Every structure is written in C-alpha cells, then in structure tokens.
XYZ file of C-alpha atoms in Angstrom:
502
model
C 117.559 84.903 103.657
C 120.003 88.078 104.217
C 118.786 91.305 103.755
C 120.605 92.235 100.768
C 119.142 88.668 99.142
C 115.923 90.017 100.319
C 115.988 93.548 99.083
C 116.941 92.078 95.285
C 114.112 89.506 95.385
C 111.717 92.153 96.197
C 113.336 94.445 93.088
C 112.903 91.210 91.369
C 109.131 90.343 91.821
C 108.498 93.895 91.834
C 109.829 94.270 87.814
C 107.625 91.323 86.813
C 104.792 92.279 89.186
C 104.550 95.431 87.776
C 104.923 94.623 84.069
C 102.068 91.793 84.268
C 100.018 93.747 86.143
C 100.334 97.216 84.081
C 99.246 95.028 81.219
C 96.356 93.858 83.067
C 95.376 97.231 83.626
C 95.730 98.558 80.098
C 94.036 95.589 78.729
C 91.091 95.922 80.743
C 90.278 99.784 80.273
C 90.643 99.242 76.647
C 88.074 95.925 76.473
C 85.819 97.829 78.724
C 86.150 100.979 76.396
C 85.034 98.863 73.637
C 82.595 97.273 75.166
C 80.962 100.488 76.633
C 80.593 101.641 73.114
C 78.579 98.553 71.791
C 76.059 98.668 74.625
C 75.212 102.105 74.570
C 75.678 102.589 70.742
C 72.768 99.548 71.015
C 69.983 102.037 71.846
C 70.227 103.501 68.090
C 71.553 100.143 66.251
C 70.597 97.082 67.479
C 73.286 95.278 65.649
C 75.508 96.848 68.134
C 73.635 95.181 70.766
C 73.717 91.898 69.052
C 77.236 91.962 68.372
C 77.709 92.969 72.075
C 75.734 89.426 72.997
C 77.919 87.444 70.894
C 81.129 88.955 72.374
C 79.475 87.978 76.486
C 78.394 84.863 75.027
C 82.055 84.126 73.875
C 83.243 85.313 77.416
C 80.685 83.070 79.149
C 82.387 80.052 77.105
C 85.909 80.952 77.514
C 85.679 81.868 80.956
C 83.983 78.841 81.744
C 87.178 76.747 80.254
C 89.307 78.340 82.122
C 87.485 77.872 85.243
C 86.976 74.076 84.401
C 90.039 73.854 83.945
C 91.540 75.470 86.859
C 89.001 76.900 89.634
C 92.157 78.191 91.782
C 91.495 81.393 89.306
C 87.541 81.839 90.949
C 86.883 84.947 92.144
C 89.029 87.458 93.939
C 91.980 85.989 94.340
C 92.894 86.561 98.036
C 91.246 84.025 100.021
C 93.335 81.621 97.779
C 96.400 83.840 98.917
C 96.136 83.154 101.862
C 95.374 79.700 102.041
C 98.602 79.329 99.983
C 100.568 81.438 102.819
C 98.856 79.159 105.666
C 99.990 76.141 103.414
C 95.726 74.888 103.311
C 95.884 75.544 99.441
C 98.526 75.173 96.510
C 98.479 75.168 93.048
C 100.787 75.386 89.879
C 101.816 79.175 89.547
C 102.044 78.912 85.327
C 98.688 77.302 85.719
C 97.063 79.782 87.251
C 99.065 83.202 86.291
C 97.879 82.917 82.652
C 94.583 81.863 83.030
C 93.463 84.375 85.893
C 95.226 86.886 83.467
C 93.146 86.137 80.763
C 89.714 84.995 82.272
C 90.237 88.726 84.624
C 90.433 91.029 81.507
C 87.596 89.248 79.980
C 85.310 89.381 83.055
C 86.561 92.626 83.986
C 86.645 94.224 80.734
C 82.890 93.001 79.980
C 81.926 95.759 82.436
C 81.058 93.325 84.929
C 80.950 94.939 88.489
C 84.445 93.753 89.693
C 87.826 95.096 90.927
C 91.302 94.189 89.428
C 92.624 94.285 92.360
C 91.974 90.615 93.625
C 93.195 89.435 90.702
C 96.529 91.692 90.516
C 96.982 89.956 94.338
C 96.767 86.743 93.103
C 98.630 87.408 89.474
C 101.625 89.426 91.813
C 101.537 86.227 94.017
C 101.902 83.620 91.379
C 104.380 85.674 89.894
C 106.500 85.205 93.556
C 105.738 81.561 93.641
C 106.950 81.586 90.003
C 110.577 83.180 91.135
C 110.778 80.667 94.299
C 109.976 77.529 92.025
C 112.799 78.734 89.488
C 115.229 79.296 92.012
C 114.377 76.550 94.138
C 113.329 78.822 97.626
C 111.233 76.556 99.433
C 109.543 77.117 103.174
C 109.205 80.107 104.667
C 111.473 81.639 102.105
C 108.916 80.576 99.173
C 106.824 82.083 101.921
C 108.351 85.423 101.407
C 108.216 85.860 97.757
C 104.686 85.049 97.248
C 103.617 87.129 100.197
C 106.147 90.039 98.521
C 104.384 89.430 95.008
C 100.536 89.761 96.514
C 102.062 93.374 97.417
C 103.425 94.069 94.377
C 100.264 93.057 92.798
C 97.638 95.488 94.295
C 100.675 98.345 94.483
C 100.406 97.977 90.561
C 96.783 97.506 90.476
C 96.365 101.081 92.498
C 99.508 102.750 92.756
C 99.820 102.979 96.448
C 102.905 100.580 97.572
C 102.393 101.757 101.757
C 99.066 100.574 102.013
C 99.670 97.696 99.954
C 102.707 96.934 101.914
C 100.389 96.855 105.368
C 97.505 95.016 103.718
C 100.369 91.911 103.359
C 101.049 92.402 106.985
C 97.549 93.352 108.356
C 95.041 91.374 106.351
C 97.074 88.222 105.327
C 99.914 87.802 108.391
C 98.259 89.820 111.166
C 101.828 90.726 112.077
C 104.536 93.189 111.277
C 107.772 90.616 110.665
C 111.108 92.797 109.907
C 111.689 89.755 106.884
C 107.878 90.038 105.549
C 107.977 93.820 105.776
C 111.121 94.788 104.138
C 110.551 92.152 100.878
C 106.966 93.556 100.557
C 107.724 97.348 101.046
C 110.945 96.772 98.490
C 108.295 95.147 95.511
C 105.258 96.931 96.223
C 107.401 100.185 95.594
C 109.369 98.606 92.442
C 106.128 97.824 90.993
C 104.538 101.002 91.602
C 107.349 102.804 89.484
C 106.701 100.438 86.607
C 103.077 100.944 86.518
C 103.911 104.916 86.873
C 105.680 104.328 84.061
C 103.139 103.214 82.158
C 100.005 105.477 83.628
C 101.508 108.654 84.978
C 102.024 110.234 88.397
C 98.107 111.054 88.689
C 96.853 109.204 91.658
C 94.244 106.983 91.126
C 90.896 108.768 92.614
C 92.599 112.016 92.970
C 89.714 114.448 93.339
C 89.944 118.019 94.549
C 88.619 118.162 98.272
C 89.034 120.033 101.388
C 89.467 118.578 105.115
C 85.995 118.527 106.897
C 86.366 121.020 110.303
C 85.971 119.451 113.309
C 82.478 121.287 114.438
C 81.032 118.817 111.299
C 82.307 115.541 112.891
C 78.814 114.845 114.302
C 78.589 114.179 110.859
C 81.778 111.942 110.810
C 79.958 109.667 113.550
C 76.943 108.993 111.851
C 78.597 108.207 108.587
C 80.485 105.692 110.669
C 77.721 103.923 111.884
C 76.179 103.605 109.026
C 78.844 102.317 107.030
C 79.493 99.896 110.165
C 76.208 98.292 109.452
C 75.159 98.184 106.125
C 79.216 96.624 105.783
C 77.859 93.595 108.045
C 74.422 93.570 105.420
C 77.357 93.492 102.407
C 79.231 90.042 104.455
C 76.393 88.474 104.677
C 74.870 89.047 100.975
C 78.436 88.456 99.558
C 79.255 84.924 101.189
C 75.861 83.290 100.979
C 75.295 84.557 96.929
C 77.369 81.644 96.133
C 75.029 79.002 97.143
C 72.022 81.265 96.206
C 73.575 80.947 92.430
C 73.835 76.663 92.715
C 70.136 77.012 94.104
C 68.664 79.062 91.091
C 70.941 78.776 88.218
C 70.862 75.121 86.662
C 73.830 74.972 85.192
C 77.505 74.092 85.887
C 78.961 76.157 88.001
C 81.907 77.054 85.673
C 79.007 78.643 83.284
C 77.207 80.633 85.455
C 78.392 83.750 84.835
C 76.102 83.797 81.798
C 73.416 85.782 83.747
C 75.827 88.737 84.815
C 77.200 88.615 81.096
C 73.560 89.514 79.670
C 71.873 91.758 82.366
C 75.506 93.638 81.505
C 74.244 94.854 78.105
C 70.975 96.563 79.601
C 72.895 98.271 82.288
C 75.817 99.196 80.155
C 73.277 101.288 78.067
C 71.475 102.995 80.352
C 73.879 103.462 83.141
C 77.450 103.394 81.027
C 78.958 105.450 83.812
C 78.493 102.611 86.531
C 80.366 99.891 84.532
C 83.466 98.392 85.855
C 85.226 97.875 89.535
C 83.499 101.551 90.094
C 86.543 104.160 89.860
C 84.517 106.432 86.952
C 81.193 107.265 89.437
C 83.383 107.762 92.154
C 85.482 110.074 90.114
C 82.276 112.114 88.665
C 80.306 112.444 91.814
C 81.813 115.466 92.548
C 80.975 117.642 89.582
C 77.962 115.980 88.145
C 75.342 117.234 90.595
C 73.244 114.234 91.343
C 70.340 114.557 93.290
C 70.432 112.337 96.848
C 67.900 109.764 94.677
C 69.802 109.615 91.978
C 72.699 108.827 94.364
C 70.396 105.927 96.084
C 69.332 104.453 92.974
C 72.837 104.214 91.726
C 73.985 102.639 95.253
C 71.366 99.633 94.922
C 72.002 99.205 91.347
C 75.563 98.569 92.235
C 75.122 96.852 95.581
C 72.808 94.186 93.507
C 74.766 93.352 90.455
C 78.297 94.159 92.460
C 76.674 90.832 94.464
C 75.284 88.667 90.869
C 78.479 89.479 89.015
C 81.097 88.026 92.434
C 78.222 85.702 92.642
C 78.930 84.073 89.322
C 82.658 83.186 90.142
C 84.531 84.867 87.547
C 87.809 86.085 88.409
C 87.284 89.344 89.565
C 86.954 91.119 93.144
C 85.201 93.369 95.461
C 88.044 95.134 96.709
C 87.214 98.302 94.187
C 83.544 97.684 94.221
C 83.516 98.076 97.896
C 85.491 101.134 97.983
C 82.299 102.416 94.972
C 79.937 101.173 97.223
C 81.378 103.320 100.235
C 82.099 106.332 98.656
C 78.297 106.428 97.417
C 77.197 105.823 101.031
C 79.160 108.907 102.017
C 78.005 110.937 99.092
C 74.450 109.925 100.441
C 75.307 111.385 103.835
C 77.169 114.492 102.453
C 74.202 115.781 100.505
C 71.997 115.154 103.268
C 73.637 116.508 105.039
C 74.423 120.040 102.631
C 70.518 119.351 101.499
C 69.297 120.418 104.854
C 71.466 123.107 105.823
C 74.034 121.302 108.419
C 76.977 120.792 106.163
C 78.298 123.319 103.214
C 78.944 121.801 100.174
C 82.747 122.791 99.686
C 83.040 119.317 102.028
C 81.097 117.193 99.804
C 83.798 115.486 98.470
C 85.440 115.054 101.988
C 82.300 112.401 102.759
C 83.272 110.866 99.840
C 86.826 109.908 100.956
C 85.522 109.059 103.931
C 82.843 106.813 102.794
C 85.162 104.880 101.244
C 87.857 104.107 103.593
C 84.715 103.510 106.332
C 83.354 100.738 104.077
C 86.300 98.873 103.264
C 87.649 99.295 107.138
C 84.741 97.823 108.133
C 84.228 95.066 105.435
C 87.811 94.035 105.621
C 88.090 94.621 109.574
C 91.287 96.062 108.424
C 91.476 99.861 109.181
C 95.261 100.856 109.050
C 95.077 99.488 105.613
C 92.346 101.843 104.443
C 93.188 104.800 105.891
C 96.180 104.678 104.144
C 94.709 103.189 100.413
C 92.507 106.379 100.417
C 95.502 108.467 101.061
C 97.371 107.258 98.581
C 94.975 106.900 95.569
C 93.375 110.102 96.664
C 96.558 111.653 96.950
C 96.542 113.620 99.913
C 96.835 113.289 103.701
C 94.685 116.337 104.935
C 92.089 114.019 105.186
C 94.001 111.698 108.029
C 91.838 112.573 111.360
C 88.233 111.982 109.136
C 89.473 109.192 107.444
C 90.753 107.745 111.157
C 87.769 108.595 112.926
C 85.080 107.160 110.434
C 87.122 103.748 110.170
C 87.749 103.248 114.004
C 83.933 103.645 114.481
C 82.686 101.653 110.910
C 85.321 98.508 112.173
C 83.590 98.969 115.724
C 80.259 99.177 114.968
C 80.697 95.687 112.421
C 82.625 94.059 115.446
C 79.706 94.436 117.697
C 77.643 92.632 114.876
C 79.892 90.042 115.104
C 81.377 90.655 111.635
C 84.478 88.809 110.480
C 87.002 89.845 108.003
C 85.573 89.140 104.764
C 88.504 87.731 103.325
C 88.876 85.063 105.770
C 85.218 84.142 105.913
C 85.760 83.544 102.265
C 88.686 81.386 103.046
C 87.122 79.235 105.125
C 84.290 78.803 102.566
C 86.808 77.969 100.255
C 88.686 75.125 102.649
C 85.545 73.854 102.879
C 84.939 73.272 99.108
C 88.310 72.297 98.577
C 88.697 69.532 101.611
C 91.954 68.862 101.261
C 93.894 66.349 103.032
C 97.764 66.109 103.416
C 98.766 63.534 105.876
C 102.076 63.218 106.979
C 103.267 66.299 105.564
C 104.589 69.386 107.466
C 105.376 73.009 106.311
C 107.577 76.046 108.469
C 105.658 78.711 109.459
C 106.643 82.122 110.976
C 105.134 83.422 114.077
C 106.145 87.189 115.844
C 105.608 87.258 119.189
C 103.615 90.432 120.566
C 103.823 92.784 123.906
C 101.957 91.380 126.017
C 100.743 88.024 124.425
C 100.514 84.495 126.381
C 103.877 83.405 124.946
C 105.900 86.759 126.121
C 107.831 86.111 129.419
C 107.122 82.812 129.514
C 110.124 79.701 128.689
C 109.504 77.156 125.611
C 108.404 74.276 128.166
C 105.598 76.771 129.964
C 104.111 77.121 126.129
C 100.806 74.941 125.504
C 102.253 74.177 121.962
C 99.622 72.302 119.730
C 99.932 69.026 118.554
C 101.961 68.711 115.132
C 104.041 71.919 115.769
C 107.631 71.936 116.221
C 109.836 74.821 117.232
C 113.124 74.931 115.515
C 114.603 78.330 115.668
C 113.992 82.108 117.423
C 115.473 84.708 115.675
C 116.063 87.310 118.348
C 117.667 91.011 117.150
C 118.754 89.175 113.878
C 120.445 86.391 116.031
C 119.233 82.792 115.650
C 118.698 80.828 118.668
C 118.708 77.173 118.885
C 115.890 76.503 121.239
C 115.394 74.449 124.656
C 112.356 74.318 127.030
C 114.333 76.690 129.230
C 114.316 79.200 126.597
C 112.766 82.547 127.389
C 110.670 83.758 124.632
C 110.120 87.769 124.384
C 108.107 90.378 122.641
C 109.172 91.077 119.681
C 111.054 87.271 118.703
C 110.356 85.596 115.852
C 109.330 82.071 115.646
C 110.101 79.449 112.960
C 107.307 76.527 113.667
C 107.344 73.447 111.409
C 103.521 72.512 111.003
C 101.324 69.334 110.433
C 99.650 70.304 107.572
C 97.182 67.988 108.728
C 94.654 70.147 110.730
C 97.373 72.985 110.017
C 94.597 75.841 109.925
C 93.488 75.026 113.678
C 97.060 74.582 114.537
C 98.749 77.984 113.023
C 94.912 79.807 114.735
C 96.226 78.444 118.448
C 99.613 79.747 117.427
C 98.558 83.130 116.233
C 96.498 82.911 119.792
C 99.340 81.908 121.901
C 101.990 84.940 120.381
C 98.991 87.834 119.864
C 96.736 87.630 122.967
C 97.381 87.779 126.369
C-alpha cells in the first residue's frame, strides 16, 4: 500500500468514522436527556417512573436480541479489536456495525454507567473492515484499515485524534509502524473535523485549571500511589463480575442486563448528575463545592454500578467510566489535601486532571496514551509534568501488583469463551523490530522463529527485501510474518518477544 493510497483510505474511513460515530454521540445525549427526565420527574409522578420501567424493560428485550443474535457486540468493544487485528476473532462487519450501534445508544442512553468510547472503537473498526471487504484489501492491508477505523472511532467519540492515534499503536500494536501510524493519524484527524462539525471546538472536559507548583508534588506522589492500587482493586472487580453475574443471575446471559436497567431508575432520581459514561460529575466538581464525603459516596456509588452495569454485557465500556472514577479519586486527594491546610484550592481542579490520566495509565498500563487523552479533552498542556509524573508512578505502582493491561486480560477471557479453532489456515502479520531487541543484529537463520511462522518480506527504509537466513535484520525493519492461525496468539506473543526485548 503506497503512501498516497494510504493517506486517502485514512480520509476515507475517517468521513464515515466520523459521521457514524457523531450520530452515536448525538443519539445518546438525547436518549439519556430523556431518560434523565422520567426518573427524576418520578419522585412527584409516579407514572413517570412507570413509564421509565417500561422503556428499560423494552431495552432489556431488545438488547438481549441483539446480543443473541450477535455477541461480537458484548461489551466494550476493544478486546474484540484486537483479537480481530491478531486474527484470534472475526466477524461480519454489517453484522455487527448496526447492531452495536443500536444496542450502544440504548444501553448507553438508559443512563447505564458506560463509555461510548468502546463502542465508537469497535463501530470505527467495522466501519474499516467494511471499506477493505468492498474493495477487496485483504492481509495486512485489511489490517490497516480496521486498525485506522478503531482510531477514527474514539477520535470521534472524544475529539482528541493524537492520543487516539497512539492508543492504536500503544494499546493494540505495542509498536510505532510508519504504515500503521500514518493511516491512523490521517482518520483519527478526518474524523475529528466531522465530529467538530457537528459539536463545536469546545474540548470535551475543558475545565478552567491552573498547573500545580512543584513544592505540591509530594502531593503528586501520593495521588499516584493511590491510583496505582485501587486501579489493580478495579482489574480484578471488572474481569471476575462476569462470572459473578452467571453465578447469581438465573437467566440467559443475553438478558441479564435487566438488573442494571432497574436499579437505573432509583439512581437516576436521586443522583441524576452521576448518570452516563461520567463526563457531567467530572465537569461539575469544580464549582459545586462537595464536601470530601460527598465526594466518597459518589466514588463507591459509581465504582459499584460502573462494575453491575459492564457486568451485564451490554455494549458499552469503561474507558469513560474509568477516567470518572479517577478524576473523583483525585478530587478526594485535592480536598484533603486543601481541607487540611497543605494545598490551596486554586489547584483543585489540577488533582482532578491528574486523577484521571493516573487511573486510566494505570488500568490500561498505557501511559503515553493518557497523558495525552487528558490533554486533549481538557484542552491544555500546562498540565504535562503532573499529568507525567502521576501516570509513571500509578503504571508502576500496578506493575509491582502484577497488574496486566485490562484490555488484554479481557481478551484472553474472551478467547477463552470463544475457543476457536482454524486449522490449516494462516494470516500475515506485521512485526517492527526494536533497538535493542533479541532479533536486532542478529541474521534470519540465528532467529528462534516459532513454529507456523513464515518470513516473507523486510521492508527496510521503504525498500522491500526478499529474505535469506543470511539476512541481517536491524532496529527499526519491518517484518511481514505469515502466521498459523492455529495457536496464532502464542505464536505472534514469541514474535512480539523476539523483535521488543532484548
């Protein structure tokens, strides 16, 4: 694929992206709107409530079609992603883009304690598969477009095309390939001017905030910590609730989102302002003056139900809750903090911001990526050393709890469900080779290669090279594998091993 092939695909996917996505968006706010309105007009006419039941009830049922019908649309979205990108998982793209479109904005829109942005992932990705399938692009080239369209996705979902750009390379390739890079970077931006378009130039937390000085960062360190271990307490809640819900709920699996869809009404009217992925708290926390219990209470509330409602299997996904979850945990700290004299409260809002991009560092074991979400959908980069500091030590801290990234804990989880088996078959894969790694300085015949891989081609500098077993290999070539996909997991792991580590 040329660059100039790959720069229009990414315009491309970043159009329909965009458009699908922006829709998503709109559609959701407004269900949620109205749904906000029934539960909390309930407390004065109870035929609200009732009418509110009725409508969850509905969802429960149509949901539960959907899911029935295809359960490539549970959840989040990414783990499937990426088990599509390691060639473990596939699906039909029209199958799933209209179903996880419809069964999100009804899960979402309920109030339910999910993000949009798992979904937009998996709707951008679809999308990508979508484009490949109609213009026949197969291998790593299909590759390319649906990694391209994941990017486009969440760049829709939260306006910020960098860091959704280096979550395709950081959390789903673990690599920074020129030909992933460029496609991602060229639809995650094209999608981000449609869904400016459609929902203005305001960033998407943008709150007013000043940079915390360094004398404070005492402060910085502790918020670290703590956001490095209560992120290992929110892995291990989040990927055993699934089996907690087959052990308690007695019904099929597909319907089980019927007890998040009536402890919603409850919580919707007493606590209106905590409904959703989590964007409206952590926009009011700074002006609404909440006392550090109020602050707690509204932490556990969302911790709990953030864990029934991903729980249930709905699509839906963490990746905003998470970010709610954090920025309470820093608003915690901050008012401790101001509460007993250490901290002044102009830098409230700073432990906010940093809160968030600790707890999704941590979570996601992907720290360039949230340093730079929280820039963008805050909208400012004064906060760059905190935001730096706290994720370095929240992803530390979680590593020495042996904490893996979420997303591929959930993948696993997911291959194990699935237990698929396709013998005989074999798919390319790309590898980068990295400074310093096993494979760099060594020739093709020194490499351990794993049974049921085949290398075919280095591209070295933009040059292809036909390889032999005399052929050195160097930092910084690219690798074009074909793959058993048999066993292909373990086989593209040793890979990623054998280019990455030394």
């Amino acid at each position: 694929m040329t660059q100039f092939k790959t720069i229009l695909n990414g315009i491309l996917i970043g159009v329909f992206a965009g458009a699908v996505v922006s829709l998503f968006r709109w559609a959701i706010q407004h269900m949620m709107t109205l749904m906000q309105l029934l539960y909390t007009g309930g407390l004065k006419n109870p035929l609200l409530m009732v009418l509110g039941l009725g409508i969850n009830l509905l969802v429960v049922l149509i949901v539960g079609i959907l899911l029935k019908q295809q359960p490539d649309i549970k959840g989040s979205g990414i783990p499937q992603v990426e088990g599509q990108l390691l060639g473990e998982i596939d699906y039909s793209w029209w199958s799933v883009l209209w179903r996880k479109f419809l069964g999100g904005i009804l899960a979402i829109g309920s109030g339910l304690y999910l993000g949009r942005e798992g979904p937009s992932i998996q709707l951008g990705s679809t999308l990508g598969q979508g484009i490949a399938h109609l213009t026949n692009q197969v291998g790593f080239d299909r590759q390319v477009l649906i990694s391209s369209g994941a990017a486009a996705g969440l760049s829709a979902a939260f306006n910020a095309p960098i860091a959704s750009t280096l979550f395709v390379l950081e959390e789903i390739y673990h690599n920074f390939s020129t030909n992933i890079w460029v496609i991602s970077l060229t639809s995650a931006v094209t999608s981000d001017m449609v869904a400016t378009y459609v929902f203005g130039l305001k960033p998407v937390l943008y709150m007013k905030s000043n940079p915390l000085p360094l004398r404070y960062f005492i402060w910085v360190i502790i918020l670290g910590i703590v956001l490095g271990v209560l992120g290992r307490g929110y892995q291990l809640v989040i990927l055993r609730i699934g089996r907690w819900y087959q052990k308690t709920i007695k019904l099929p699996w597909y319907f089980q989102s019927i007890l998040p869809l009536v402890l919603i009404i409850p919580l919707g009217a007493y606590f209106p302002q905590l409904l959703g992925g989590g964007s409206r708290i952590i926009l009011g926390l700074t002006g609404a003056g909440y006392s550090t219990l109020a602050l707690i209470i509204f932490f556990l509330i969302r911790f709990i139900f953030s864990m029934i409602s991903y729980g249930s299997g709905v699509p839906g996904g963490i990746f905003l809750p998470i970010l709610c979850l954090g920025g309470l945990l820093g608003a915690i700290t901050g008012s401790l903090a101001i509460q007993f004299g250490f901290v002044s409260q102009t830098y409230f809002s700073s432990f906010i911001i940093m809160g968030m991009a600790g707890y999704f560092a941590a979570i996601s074991k992907a720290p360039f990526t949230a340093i730079l979400l929280i820039t963008e959908m805050v909208g400012t980069l004064t906060h760059l050393l905190g935001l730096a500091t706290v994720s370095l030590i929240a992803y530390a801290v979680l590593d020495a709890l042996n904490g893996k990234p979420v997303y591929y804990s959930m993948l696993q989880q997911l291959l194990k469900v699935k237990q698929q088996f396709n013998l005989g078959k074999t798919v390319q894969i790309v590898s980068s080779i990295f400074v310093g790694s096993y494979m760099d300085g060594k020739t093709v015949s020194q490499i351990p290669w794993p049974n049921g891989s085949l290398l075919t081609k280095i591209v070295r500098n933009g040059i292809e090279i036909v390889p032999s077993g005399q052929t050195l290999l160097r930092w910084g070539d690219t690798l074009y594998i074909n793959v058993s996909t048999k066993n292909q997991h373990q086989i593209t792991s040793k890979l990623t091993r054998l280019s990455s580590e030394s």
